PDB file of C-alpha atoms in Angstrom:
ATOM      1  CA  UNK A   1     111.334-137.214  70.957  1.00  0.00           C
ATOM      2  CA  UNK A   2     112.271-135.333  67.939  1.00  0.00           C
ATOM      3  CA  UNK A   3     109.541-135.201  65.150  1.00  0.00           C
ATOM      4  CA  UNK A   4     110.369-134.676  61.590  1.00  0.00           C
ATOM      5  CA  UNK A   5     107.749-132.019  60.706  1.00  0.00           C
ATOM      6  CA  UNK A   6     108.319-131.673  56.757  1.00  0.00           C
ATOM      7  CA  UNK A   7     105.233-133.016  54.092  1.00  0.00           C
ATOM      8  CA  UNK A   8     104.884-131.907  50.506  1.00  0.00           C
ATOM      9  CA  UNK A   9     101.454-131.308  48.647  1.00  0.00           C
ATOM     10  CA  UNK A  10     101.442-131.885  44.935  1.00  0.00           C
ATOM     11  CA  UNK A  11     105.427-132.025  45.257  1.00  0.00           C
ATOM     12  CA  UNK A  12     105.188-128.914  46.909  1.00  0.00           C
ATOM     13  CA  UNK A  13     108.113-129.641  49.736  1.00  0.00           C
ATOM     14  CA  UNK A  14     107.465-127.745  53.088  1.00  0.00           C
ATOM     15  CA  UNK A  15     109.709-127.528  56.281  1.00  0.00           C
ATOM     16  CA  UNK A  16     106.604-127.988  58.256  1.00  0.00           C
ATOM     17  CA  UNK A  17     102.657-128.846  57.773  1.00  0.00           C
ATOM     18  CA  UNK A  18     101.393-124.831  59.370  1.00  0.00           C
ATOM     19  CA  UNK A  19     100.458-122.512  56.875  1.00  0.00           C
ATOM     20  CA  UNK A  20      98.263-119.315  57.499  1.00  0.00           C
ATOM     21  CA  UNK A  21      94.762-119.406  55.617  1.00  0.00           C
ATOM     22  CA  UNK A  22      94.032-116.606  52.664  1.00  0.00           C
ATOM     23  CA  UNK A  23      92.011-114.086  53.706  1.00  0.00           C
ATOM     24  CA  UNK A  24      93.125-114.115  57.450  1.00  0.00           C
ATOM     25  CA  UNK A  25      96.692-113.050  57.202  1.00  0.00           C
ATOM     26  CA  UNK A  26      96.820-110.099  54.772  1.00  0.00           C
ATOM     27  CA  UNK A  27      98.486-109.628  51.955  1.00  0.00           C
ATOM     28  CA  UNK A  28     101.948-109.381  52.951  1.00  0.00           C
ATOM     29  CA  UNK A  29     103.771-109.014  56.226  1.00  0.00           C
ATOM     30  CA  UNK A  30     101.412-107.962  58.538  1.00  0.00           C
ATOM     31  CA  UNK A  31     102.017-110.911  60.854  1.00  0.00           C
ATOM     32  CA  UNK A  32     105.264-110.700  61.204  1.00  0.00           C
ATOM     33  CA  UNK A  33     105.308-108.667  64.343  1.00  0.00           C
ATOM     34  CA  UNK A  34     104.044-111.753  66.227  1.00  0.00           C
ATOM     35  CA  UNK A  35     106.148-114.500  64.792  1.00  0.00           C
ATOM     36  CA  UNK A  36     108.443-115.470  61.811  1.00  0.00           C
ATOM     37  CA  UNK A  37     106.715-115.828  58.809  1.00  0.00           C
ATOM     38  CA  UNK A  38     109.828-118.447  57.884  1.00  0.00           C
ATOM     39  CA  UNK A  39     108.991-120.411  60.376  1.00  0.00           C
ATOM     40  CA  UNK A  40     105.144-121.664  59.029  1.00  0.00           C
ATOM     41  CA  UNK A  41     105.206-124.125  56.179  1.00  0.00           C
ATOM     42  CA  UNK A  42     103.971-121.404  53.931  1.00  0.00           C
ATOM     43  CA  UNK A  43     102.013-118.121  54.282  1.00  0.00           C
ATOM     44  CA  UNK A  44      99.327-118.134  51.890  1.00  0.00           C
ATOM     45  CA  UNK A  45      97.970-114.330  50.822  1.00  0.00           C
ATOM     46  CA  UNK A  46      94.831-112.840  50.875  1.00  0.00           C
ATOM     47  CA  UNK A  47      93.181-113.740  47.419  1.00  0.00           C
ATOM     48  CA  UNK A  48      94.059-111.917  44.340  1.00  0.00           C
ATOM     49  CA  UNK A  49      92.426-110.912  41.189  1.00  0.00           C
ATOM     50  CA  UNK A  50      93.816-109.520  37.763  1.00  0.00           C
ATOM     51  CA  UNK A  51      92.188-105.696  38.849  1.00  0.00           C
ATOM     52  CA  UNK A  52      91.668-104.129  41.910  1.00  0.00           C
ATOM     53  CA  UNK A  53      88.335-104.855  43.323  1.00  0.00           C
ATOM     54  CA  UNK A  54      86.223-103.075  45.871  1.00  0.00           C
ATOM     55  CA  UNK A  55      84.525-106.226  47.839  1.00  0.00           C
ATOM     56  CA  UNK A  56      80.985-105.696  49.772  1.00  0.00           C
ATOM     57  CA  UNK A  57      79.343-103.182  51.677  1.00  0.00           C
ATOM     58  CA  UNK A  58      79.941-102.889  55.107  1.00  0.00           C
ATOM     59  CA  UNK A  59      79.237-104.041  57.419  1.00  0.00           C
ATOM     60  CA  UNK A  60      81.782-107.464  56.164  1.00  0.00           C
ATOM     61  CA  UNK A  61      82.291-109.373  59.249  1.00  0.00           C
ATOM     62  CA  UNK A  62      80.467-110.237  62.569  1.00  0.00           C
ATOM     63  CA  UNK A  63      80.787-112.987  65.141  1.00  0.00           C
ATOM     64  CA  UNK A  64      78.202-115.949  65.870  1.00  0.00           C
ATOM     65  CA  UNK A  65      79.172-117.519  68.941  1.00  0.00           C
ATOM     66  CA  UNK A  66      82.506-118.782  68.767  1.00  0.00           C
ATOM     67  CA  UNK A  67      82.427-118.647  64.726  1.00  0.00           C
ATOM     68  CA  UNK A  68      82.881-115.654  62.531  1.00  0.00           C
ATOM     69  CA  UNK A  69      80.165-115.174  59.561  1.00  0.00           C
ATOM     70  CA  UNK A  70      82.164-112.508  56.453  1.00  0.00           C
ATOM     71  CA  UNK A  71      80.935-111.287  53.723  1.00  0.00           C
ATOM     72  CA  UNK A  72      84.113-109.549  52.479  1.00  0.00           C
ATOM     73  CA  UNK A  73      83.700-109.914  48.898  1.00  0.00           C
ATOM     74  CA  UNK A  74      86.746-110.617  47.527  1.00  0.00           C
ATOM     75  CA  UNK A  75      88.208-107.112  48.075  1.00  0.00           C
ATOM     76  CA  UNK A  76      91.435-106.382  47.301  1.00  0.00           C
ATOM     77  CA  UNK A  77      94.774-104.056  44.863  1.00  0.00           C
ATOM     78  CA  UNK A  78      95.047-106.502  42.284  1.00  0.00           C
ATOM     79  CA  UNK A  79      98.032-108.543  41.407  1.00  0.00           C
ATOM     80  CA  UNK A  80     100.033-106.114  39.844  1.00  0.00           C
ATOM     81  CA  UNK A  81      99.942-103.432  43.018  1.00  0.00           C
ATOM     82  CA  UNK A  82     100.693-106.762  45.363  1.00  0.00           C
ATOM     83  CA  UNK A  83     103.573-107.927  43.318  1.00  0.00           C
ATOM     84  CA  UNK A  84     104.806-104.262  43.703  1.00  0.00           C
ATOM     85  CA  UNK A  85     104.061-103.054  47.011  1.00  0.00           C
ATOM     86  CA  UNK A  86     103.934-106.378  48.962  1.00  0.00           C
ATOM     87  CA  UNK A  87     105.977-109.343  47.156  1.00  0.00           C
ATOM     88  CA  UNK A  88     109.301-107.913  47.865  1.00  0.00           C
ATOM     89  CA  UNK A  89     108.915-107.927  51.913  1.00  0.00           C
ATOM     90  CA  UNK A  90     107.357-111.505  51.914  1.00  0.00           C
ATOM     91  CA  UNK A  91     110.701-112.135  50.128  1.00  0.00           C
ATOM     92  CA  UNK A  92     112.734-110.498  52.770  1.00  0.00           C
ATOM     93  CA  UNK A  93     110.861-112.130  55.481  1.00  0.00           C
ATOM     94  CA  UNK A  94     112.020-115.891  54.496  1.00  0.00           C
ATOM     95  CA  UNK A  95     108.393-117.222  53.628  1.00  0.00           C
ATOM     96  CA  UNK A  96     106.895-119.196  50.874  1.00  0.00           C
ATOM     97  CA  UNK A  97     104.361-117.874  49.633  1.00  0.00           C
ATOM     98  CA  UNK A  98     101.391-119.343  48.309  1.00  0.00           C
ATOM     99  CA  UNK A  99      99.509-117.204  45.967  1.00  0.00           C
ATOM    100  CA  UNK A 100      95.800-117.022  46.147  1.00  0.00           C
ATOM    101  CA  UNK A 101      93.914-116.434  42.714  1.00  0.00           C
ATOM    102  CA  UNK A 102      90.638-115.603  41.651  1.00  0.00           C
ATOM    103  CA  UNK A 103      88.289-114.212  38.931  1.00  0.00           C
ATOM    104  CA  UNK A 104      84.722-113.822  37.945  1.00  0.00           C
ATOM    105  CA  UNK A 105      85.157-115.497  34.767  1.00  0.00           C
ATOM    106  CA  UNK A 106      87.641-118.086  33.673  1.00  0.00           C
ATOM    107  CA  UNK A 107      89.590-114.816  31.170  1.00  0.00           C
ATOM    108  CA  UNK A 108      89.944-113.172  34.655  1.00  0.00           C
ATOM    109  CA  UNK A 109      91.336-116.650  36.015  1.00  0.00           C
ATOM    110  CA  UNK A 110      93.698-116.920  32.883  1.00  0.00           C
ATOM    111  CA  UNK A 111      94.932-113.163  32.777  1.00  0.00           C
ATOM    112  CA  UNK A 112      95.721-113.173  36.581  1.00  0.00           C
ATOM    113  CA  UNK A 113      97.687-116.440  36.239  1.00  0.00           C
ATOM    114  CA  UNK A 114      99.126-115.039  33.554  1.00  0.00           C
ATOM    115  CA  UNK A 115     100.174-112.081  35.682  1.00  0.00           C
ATOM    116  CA  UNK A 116     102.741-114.996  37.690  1.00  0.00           C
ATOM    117  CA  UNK A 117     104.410-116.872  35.337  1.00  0.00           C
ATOM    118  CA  UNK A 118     108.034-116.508  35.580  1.00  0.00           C
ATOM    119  CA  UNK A 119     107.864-114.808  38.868  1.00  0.00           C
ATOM    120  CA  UNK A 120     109.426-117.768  40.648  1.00  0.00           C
ATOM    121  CA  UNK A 121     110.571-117.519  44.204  1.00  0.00           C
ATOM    122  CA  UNK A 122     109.133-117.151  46.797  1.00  0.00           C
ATOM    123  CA  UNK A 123     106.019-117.963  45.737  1.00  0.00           C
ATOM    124  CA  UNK A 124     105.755-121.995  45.547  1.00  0.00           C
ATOM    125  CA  UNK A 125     102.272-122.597  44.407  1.00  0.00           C
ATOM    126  CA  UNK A 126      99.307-120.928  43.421  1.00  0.00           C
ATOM    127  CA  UNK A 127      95.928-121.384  45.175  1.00  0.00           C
ATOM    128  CA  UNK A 128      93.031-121.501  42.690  1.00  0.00           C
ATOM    129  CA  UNK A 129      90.070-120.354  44.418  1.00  0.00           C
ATOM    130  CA  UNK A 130      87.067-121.269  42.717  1.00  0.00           C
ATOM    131  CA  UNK A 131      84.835-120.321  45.438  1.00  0.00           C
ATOM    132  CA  UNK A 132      83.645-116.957  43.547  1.00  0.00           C
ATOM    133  CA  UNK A 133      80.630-116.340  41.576  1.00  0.00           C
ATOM    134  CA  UNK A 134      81.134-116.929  38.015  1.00  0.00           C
ATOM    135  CA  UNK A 135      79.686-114.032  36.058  1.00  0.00           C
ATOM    136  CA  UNK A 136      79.308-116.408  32.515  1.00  0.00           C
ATOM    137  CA  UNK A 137      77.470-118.652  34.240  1.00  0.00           C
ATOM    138  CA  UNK A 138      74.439-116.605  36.078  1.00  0.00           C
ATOM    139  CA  UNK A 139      77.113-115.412  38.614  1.00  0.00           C
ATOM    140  CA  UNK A 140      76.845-119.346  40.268  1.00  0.00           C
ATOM    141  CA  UNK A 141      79.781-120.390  41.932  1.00  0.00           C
ATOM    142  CA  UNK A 142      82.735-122.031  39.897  1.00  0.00           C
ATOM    143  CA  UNK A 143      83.102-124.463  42.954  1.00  0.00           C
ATOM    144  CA  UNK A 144      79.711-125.682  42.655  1.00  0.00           C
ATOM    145  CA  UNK A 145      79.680-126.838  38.911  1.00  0.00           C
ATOM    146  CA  UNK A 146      82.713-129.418  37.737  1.00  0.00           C
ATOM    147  CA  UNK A 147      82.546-128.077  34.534  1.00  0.00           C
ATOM    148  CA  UNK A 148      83.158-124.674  35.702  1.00  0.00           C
ATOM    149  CA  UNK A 149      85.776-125.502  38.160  1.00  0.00           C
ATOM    150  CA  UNK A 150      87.613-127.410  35.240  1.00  0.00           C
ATOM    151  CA  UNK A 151      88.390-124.510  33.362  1.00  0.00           C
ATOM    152  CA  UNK A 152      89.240-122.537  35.911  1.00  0.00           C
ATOM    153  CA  UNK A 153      91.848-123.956  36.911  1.00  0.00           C
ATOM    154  CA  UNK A 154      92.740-124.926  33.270  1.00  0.00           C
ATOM    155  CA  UNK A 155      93.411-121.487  33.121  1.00  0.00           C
ATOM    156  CA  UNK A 156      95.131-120.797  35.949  1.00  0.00           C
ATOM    157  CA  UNK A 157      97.938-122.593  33.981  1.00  0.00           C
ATOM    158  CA  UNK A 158     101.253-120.612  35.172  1.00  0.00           C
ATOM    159  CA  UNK A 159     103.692-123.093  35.611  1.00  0.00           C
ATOM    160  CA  UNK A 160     103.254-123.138  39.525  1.00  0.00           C
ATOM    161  CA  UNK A 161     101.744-125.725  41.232  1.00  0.00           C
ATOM    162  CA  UNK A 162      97.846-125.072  41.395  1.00  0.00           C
ATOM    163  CA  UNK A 163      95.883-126.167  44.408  1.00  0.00           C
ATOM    164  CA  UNK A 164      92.365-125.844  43.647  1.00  0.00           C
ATOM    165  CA  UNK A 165      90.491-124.407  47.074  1.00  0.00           C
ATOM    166  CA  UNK A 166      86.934-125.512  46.772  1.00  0.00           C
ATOM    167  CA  UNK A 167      83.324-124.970  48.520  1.00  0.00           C
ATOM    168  CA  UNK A 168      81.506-127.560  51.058  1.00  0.00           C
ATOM    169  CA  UNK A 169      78.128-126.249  50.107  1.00  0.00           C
ATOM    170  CA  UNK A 170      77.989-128.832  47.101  1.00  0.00           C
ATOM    171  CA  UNK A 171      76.037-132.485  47.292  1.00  0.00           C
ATOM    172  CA  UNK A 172      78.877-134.161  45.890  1.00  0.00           C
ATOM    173  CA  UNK A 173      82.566-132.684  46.448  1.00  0.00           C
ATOM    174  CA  UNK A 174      84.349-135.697  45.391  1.00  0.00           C
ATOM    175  CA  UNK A 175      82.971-134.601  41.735  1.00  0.00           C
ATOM    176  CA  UNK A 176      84.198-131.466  42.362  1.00  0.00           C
ATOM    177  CA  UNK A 177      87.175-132.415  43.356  1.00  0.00           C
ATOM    178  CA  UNK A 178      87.943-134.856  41.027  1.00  0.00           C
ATOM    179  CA  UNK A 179      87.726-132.406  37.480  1.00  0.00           C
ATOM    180  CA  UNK A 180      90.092-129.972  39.259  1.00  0.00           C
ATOM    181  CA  UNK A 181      92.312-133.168  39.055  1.00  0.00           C
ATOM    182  CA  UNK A 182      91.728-134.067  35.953  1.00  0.00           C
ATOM    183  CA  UNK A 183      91.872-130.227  35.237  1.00  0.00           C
ATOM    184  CA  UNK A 184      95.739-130.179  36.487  1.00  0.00           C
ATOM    185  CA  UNK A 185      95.172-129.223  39.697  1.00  0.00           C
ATOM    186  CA  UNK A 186      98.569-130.891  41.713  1.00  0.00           C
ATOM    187  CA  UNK A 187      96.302-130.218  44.994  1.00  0.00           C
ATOM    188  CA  UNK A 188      93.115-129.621  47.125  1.00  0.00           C
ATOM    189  CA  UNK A 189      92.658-127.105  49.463  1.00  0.00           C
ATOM    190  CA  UNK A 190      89.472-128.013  51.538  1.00  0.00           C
ATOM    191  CA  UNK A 191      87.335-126.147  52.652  1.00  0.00           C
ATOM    192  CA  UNK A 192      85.857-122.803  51.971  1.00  0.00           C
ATOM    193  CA  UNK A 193      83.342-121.228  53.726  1.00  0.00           C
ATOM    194  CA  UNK A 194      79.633-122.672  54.702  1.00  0.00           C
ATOM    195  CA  UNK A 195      76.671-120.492  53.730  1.00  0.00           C
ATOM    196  CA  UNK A 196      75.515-118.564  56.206  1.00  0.00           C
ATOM    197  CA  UNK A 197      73.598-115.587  57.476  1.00  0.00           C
ATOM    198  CA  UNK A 198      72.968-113.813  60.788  1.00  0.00           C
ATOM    199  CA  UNK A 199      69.587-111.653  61.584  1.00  0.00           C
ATOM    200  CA  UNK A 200      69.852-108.814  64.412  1.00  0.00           C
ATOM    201  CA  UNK A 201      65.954-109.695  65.557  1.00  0.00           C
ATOM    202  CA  UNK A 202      65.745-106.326  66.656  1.00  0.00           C
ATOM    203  CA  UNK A 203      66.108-104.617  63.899  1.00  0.00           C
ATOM    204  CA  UNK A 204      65.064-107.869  61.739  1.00  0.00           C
ATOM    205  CA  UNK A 205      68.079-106.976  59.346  1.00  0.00           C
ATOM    206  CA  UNK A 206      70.865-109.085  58.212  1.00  0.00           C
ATOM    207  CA  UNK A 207      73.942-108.343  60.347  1.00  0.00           C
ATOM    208  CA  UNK A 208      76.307-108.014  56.979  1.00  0.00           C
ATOM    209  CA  UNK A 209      75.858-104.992  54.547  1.00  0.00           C
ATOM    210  CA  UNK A 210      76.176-108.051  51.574  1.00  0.00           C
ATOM    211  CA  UNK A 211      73.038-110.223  53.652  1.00  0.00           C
ATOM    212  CA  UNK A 212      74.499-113.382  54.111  1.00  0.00           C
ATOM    213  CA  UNK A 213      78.261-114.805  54.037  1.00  0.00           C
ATOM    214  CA  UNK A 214      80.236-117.585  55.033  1.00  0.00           C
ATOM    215  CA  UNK A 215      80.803-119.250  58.195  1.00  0.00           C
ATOM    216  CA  UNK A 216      84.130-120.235  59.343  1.00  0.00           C
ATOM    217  CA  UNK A 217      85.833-120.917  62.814  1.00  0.00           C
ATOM    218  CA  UNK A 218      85.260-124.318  65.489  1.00  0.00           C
ATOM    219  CA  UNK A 219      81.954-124.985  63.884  1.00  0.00           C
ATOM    220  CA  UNK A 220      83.562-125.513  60.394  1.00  0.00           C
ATOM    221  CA  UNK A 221      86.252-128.487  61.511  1.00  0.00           C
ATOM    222  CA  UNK A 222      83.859-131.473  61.095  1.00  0.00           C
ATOM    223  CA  UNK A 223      82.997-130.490  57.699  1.00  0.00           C
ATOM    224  CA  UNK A 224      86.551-129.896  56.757  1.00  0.00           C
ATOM    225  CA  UNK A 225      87.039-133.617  58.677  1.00  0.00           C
ATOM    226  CA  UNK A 226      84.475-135.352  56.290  1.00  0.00           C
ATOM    227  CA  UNK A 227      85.729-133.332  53.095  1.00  0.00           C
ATOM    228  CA  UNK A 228      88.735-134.415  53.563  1.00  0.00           C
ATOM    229  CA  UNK A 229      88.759-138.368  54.519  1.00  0.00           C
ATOM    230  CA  UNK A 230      86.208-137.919  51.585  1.00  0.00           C
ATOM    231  CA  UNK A 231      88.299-136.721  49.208  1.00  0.00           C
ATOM    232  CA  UNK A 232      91.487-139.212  50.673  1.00  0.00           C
ATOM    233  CA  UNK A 233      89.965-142.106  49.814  1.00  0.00           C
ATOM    234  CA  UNK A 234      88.671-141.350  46.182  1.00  0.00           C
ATOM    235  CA  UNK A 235      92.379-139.562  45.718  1.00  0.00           C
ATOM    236  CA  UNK A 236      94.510-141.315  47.365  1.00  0.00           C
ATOM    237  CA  UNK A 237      97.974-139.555  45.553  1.00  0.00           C
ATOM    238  CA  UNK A 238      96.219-136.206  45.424  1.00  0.00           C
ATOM    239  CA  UNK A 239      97.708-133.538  47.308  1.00  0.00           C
ATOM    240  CA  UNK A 240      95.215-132.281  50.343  1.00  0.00           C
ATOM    241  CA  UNK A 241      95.609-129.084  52.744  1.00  0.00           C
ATOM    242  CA  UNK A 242      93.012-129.253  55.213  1.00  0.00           C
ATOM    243  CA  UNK A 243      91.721-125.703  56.441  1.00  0.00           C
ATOM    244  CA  UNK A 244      88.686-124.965  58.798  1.00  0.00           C
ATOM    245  CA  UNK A 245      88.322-124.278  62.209  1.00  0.00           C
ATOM    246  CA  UNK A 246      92.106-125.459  63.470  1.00  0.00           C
ATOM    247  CA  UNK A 247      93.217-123.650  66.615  1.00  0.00           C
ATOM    248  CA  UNK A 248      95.463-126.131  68.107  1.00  0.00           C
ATOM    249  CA  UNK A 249      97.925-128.744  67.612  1.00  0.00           C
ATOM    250  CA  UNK A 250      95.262-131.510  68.158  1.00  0.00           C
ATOM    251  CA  UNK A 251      93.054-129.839  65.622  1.00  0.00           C
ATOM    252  CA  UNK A 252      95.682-129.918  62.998  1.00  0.00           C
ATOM    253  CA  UNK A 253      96.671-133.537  63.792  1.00  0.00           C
ATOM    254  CA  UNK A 254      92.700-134.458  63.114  1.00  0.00           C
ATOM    255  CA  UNK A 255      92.973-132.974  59.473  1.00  0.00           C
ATOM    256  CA  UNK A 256      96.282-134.757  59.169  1.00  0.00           C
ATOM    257  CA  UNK A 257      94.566-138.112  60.318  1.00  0.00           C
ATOM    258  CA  UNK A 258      91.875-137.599  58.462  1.00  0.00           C
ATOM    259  CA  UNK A 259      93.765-137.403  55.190  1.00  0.00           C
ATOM    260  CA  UNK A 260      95.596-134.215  54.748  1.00  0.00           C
ATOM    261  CA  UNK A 261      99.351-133.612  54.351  1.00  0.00           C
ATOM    262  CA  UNK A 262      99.171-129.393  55.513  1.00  0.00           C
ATOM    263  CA  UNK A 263      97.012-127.440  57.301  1.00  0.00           C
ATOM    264  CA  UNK A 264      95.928-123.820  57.175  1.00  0.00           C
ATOM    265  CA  UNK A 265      94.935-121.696  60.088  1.00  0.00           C
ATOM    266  CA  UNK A 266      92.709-118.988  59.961  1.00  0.00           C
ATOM    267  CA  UNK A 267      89.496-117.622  61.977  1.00  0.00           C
ATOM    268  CA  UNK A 268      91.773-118.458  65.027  1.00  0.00           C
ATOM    269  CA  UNK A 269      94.094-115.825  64.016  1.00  0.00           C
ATOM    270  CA  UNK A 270      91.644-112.676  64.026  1.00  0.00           C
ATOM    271  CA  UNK A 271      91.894-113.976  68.059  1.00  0.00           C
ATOM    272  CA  UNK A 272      94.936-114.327  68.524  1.00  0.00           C
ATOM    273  CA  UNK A 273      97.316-113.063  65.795  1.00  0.00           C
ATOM    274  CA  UNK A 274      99.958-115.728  67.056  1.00  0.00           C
ATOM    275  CA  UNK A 275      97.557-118.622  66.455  1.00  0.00           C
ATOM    276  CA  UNK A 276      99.978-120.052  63.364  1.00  0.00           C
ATOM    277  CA  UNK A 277     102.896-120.458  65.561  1.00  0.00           C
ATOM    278  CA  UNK A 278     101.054-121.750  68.641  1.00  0.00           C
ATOM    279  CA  UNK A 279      99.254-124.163  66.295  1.00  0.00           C
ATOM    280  CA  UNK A 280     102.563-125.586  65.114  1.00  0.00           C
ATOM    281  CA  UNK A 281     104.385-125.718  68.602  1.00  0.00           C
ATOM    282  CA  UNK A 282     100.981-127.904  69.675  1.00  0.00           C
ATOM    283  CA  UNK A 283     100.955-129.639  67.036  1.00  0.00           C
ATOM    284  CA  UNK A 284     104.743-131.032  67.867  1.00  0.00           C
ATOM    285  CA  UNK A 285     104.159-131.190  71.076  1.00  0.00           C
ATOM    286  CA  UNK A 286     100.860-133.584  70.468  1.00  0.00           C
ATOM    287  CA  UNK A 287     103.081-136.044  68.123  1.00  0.00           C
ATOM    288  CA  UNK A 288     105.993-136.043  70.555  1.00  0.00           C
ATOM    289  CA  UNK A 289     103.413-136.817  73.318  1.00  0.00           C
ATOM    290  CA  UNK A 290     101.754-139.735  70.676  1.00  0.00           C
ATOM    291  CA  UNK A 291     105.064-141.280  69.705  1.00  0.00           C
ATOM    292  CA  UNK A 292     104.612-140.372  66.311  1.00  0.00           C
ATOM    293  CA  UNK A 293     107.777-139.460  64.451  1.00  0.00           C
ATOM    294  CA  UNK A 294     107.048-137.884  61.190  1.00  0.00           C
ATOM    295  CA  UNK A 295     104.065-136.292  59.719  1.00  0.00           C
ATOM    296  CA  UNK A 296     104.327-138.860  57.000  1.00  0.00           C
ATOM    297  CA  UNK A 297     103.156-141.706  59.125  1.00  0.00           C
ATOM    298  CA  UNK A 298     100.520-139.297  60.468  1.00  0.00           C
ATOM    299  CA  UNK A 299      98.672-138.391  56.941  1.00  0.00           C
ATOM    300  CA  UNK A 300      95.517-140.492  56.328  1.00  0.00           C
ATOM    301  CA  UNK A 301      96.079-142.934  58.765  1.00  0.00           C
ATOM    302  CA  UNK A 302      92.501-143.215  59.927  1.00  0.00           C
ATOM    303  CA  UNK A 303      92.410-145.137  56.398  1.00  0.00           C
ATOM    304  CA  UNK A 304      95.163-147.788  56.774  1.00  0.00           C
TER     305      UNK A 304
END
């Protein structure tokens, strides 16, 4: 049975509903030894400021059971080395790209969306991600306040799509959710990381140089689930890209159910760099098996 794999999100068009997750794939091409970069729906970057930034201490990243606790920090050349040094080859390769943005106050948000406008191909959309502490504000999250998220993505303005990535550790993420709408955002990407921390009880020390981090990987998925089937049925035209915790085609097709019209994979690629592809051969391979015929049909259906 042939399935028609391509979805939009926020009139974003893509061939297919696979994308790689920021912050698990690298900046550029560094995947592309174990499969086509063309071939995912997009590849979305590692997130980007305005100015290179130096991240956390290290120790950034240790395992807890099957989930992965990282305290990275944000690290990374700034947008003006990336558009250099790494743009070019993601050309080459045949992806779209989905730029990842961030900033510590909403000038840093502005001034690095500024740093896109007019770029154009291949980039088709940019990701705002709010999830970063907000230095006007007490160094809170933007995620966690609407306010704060608003004008964030306000000023991400570039004339790209924006797709506002946001944080499960709030009370109410429809809120949330909701002024990145109003706030122009054509799309959702849920979710970021859950708070976490891990203790060696030996040396009865946090694990991470930073203390504590976020928690992504299997555990994540029913969070994601909820934010999502959430966030479907208070915005029912929004754009949605599920991420957390998919390693398989049936993982993806329980985002999809649940309300979201892409997926990103992520943790599951640190074990097995080929995880993107594999997830979107499963994932065909699940609807052929299903009788479903389109991804269309498949998005939010737990709500009809």
């Amino acid at each position: 049975m042939r399935v028609d794999l391509a979805t939009s999100v926020g009139g974003v068009t893509l061939a297919n509903p696979v994308m790689t997750a920021s912050g698990t794939a690298g900046y550029g091409t560094e995947l592309s030894a174990y499969g086509p970069l063309g071939a995912l729906g997009a590849h979305v970057v590692k997130s980007l400021s305005a100015e290179p930034w130096p991240g956390n201490p290290a120790p950034r990243v240790t395992d807890s059971d099957a989930n992965m606790v990282n305290s990275v920090g944000l690290s990374g050349p700034g947008l003006e080395s990336w558009l250099e040094t790494e743009l070019p080859a993601l050309e080459r390769s045949g992806a779209r790209v989905v730029v990842s943005i961030w900033g510590r106050s909403v000038e840093a948000f502005a001034k690095a969306a500024s740093m896109l406008t007019g770029v154009g191909a291949p980039i088709v959309a940019v990701e705002v991600n709010v999830s970063c502490p907000n230095v006007e504000d007490r160094s809170r999250m933007f995620a966690h306040h609407p306010a704060a998220t608003a004008e964030a993505v306000e000023a991400s303005s570039c004339g790209l799509p924006r797709w506002a990535k946001l944080s499960p550790n709030v009370p109410d993420l429809c809120e949330i959710a909701g002024a990145a709408l109003g706030a122009g955002a054509q799309g959702l990407t849920l979710v970021n990381t859950m708070l976490a921390m891990v203790v060696d009880p030996v040396t009865r020390t946090a694990v991470l140089g930073a203390g504590g981090g976020g928690m992504s990987g299997p555990a994540l998925r029913p969070v994601a689930v909820r934010a999502i089937a959430e966030c479907r049925r208070a915005f029912p035209d929004a754009g949605i890209v599920g991420v957390g915790g998919v390693g398989s085609g049936r993982d993806a097709a329980e985002l999809i159910v649940a309300g979201a019209d892409a997926v990103q994979v992520g943790t599951a690629t640190f074990r097995d760099p080929r995880a993107p592809w594999r997830v979107l051969s499963g994932f065909e391979r699940w609807c052929g098996r299903q009788g479903v015929g389109s991804v269309r049909e498949l998005v939010g259906s737990m709500h009809d």
